[in-house]
Short mmCIF file of C-alpha atoms in Angstrom, two decimals:
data_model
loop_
_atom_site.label_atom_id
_atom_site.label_comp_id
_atom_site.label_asym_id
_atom_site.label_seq_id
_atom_site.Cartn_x
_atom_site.Cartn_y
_atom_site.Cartn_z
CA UNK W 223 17.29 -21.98 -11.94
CA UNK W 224 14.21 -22.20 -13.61
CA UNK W 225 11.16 -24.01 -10.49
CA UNK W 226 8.66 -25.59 -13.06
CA UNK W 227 5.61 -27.22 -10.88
CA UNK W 228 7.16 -26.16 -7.53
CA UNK W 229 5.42 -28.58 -5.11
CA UNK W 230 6.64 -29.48 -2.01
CA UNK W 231 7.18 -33.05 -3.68
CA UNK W 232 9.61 -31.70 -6.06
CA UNK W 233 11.56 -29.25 -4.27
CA UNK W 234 12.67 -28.96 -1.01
CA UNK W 235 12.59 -25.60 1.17
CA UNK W 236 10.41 -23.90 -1.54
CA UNK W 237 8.87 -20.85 0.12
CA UNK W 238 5.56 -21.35 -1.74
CA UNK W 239 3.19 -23.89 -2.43
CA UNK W 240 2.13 -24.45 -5.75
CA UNK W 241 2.99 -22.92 -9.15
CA UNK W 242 6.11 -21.99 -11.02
CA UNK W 243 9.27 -19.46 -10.90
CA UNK W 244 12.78 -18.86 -10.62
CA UNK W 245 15.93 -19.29 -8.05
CA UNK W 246 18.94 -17.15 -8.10
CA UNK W 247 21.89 -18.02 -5.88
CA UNK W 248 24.66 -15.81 -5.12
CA UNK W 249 27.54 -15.94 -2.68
CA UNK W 250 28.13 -12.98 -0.81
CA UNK W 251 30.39 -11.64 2.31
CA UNK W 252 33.58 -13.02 3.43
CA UNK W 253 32.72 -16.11 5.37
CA UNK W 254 31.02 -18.21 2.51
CA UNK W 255 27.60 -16.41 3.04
CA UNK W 256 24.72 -17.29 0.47
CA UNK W 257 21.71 -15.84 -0.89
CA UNK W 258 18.83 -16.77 -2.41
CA UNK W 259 15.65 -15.35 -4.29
CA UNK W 260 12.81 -16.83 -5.19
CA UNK W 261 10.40 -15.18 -7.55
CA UNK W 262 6.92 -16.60 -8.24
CA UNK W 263 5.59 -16.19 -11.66
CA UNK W 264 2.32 -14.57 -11.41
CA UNK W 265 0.57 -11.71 -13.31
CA UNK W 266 -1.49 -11.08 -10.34
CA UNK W 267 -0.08 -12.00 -7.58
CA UNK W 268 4.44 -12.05 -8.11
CA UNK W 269 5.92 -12.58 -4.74
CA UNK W 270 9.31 -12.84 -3.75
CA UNK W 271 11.24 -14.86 -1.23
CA UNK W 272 14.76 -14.21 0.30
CA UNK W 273 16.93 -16.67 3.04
CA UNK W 274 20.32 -16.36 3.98
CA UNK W 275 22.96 -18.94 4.30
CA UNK W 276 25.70 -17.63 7.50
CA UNK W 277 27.40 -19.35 10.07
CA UNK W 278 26.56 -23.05 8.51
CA UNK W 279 22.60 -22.44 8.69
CA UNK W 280 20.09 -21.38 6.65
CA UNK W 281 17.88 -18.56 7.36
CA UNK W 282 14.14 -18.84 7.19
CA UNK W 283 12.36 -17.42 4.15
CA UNK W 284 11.15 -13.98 4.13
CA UNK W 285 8.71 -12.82 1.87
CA UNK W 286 9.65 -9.48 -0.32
CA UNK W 287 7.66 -6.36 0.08
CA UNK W 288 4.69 -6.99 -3.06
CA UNK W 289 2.79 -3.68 -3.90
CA UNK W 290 -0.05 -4.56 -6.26
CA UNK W 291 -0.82 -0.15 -7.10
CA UNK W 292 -4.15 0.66 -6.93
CA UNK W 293 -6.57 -1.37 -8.43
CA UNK W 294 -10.32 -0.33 -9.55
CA UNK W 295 -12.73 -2.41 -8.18
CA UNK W 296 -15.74 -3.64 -10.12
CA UNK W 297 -18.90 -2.66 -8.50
CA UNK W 298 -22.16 -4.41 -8.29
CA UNK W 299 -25.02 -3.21 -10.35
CA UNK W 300 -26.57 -0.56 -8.49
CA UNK W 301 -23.71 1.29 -7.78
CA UNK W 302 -21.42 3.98 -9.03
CA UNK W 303 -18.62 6.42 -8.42
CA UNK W 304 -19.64 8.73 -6.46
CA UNK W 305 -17.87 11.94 -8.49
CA UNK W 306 -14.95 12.26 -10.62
CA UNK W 307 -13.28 14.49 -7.75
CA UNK W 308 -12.76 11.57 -5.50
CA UNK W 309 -11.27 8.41 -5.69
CA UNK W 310 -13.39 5.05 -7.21
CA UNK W 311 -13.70 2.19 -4.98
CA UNK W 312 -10.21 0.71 -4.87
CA UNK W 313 -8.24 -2.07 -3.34
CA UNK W 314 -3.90 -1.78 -2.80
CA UNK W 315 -2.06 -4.90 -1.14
CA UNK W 316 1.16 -4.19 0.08
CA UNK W 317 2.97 -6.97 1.48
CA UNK W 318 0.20 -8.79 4.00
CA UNK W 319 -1.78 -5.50 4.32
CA UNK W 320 -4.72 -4.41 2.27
CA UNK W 321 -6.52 -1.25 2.10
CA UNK W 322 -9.70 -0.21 0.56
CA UNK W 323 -10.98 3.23 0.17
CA UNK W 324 -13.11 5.29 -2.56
CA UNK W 325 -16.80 6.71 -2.65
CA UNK W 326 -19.66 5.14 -3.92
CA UNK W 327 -23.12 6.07 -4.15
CA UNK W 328 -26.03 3.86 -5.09
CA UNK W 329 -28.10 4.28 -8.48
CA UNK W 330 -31.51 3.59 -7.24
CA UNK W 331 -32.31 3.38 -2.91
CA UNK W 332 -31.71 0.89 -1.52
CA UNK W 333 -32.24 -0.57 2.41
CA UNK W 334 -29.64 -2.65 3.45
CA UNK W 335 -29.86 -5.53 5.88
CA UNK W 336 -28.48 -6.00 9.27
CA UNK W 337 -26.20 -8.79 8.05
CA UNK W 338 -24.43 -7.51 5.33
CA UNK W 339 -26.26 -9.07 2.57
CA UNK W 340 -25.62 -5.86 0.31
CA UNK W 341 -22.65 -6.85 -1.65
CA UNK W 342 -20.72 -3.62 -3.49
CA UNK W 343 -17.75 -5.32 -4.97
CA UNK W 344 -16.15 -8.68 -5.03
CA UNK W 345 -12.50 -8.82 -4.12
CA UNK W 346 -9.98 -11.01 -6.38
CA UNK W 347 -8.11 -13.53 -4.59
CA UNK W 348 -4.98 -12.01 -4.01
CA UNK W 349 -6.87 -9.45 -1.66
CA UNK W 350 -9.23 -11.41 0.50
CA UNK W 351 -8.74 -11.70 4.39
CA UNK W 352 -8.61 -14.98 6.17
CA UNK W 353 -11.76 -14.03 8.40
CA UNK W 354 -14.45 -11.11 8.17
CA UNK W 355 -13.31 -7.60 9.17
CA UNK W 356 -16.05 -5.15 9.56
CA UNK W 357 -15.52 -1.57 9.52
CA UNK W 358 -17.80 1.69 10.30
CA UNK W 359 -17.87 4.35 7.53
CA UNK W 360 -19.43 7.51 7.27
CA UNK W 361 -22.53 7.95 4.76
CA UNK W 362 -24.31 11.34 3.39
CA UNK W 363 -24.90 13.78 6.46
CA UNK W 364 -24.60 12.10 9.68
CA UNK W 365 -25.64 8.51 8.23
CA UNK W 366 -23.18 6.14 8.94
CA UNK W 367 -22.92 2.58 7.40
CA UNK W 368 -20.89 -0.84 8.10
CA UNK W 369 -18.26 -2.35 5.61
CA UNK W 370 -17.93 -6.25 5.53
CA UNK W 371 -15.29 -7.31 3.76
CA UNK W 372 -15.64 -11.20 3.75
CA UNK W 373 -13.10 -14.04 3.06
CA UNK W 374 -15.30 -14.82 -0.19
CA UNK W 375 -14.24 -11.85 -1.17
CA UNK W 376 -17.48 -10.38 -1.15
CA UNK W 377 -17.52 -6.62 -0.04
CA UNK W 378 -20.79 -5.39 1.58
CA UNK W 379 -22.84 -2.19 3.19
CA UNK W 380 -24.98 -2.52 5.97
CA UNK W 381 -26.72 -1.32 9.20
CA UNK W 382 -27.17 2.41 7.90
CA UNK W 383 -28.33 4.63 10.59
CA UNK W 384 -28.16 7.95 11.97
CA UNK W 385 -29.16 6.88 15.56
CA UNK W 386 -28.59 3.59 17.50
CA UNK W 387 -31.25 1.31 15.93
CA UNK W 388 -32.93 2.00 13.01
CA UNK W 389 -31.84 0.53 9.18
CA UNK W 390 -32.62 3.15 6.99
CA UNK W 391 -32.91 3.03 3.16
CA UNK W 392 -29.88 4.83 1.35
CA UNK W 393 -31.16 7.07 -1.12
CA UNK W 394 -29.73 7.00 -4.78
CA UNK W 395 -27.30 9.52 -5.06
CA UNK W 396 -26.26 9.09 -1.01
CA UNK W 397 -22.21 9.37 -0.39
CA UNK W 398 -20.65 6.24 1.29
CA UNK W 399 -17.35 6.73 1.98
CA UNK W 400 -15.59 3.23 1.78
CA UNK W 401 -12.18 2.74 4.00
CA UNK W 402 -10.61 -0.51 5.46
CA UNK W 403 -7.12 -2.02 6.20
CA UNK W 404 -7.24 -5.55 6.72
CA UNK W 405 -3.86 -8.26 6.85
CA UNK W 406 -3.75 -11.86 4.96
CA UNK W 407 -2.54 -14.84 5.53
#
């Protein structure tokens, strides 16, 4: 079945919101078990969606494993790979959980604030968490630096410091290594 405008006005138990896709039903087992898959047509996002019909009930919907690969981030002006030998800032969401890793080092110094107002990269949709999640990552010698990935999407450095207090500029050319696992939805 083809789901053309799947709102929850025009179809009933449809696992997602908004948007279009297909339905495959198929009996299976011995006891007039059913099963159906839903796939959401997406270039960007495809989910899929399972239930099971057994013992006169349905099952709730589960969503399919999704891995979207790695996927190169764009960065800000003002920043760059760090080298060729490790990886580019880069963002993989498989099923609810995203990670981020990659180097980056900055093209001219820079200072960051103490509330993440230095934004690296901006996330696409598909990847953004449902509230902040702030990580610590390590920066050139024993510099260390916090990641803000924000629910704009919005990816920032701040609060780099090799003691307890001071913000210190980041030097062009400085190596911030960039990791974080966050979960949507």
């Amino acid at each position: 079945y083809t789901l053309k405008n799947a709102v929850s006005s025009n179809y009933e138990n449809c696992p997602f919101s908004n948007g279009t896709g297909t339905l495959q039903v198929e009996t299976c087992g011995d006891e007039g078990q059913l099963h159906q898959l839903v796939t959401v047509t997406s270039k960007t996002n495809p989910l899929m969606y399972e239930r099971f019909y057994y013992q006169g009930a349905w099952g709730t919907w589960i969503e399919k494993q999704y891995d979207s690969g790695w996927q190169n981030c764009t960065l800000q002006s003002g920043f760059e790979r760090y080298a060729t030998t490790q990886s580019p800032l880069q963002v993989r969401r498989i099923g609810k959980v995203v990670h981020l890793r990659g180097a980056i080092k900055p093209t001219t110094a820079v200072t960051p604030s103490n509330d993440a107002s230095t934004i690296i990269a901006v996330l696409d949709s598909n990847f953004r968490p449902t509230y902040s999640e702030c990580v610590v990552c390590q920066g050139s010698g024993a510099n260390r630096f916090l990641v803000t990935v924000n629910e704009n999407g919005n990816i920032n450095v701040s609060r780099y410091t090799n003691d307890t207090t001071t913000n210190k500029e980041i030097a062009a050319g400085a190596w911030l290594n960039c990791y974080a696992t966050w979960f949507i939805g």
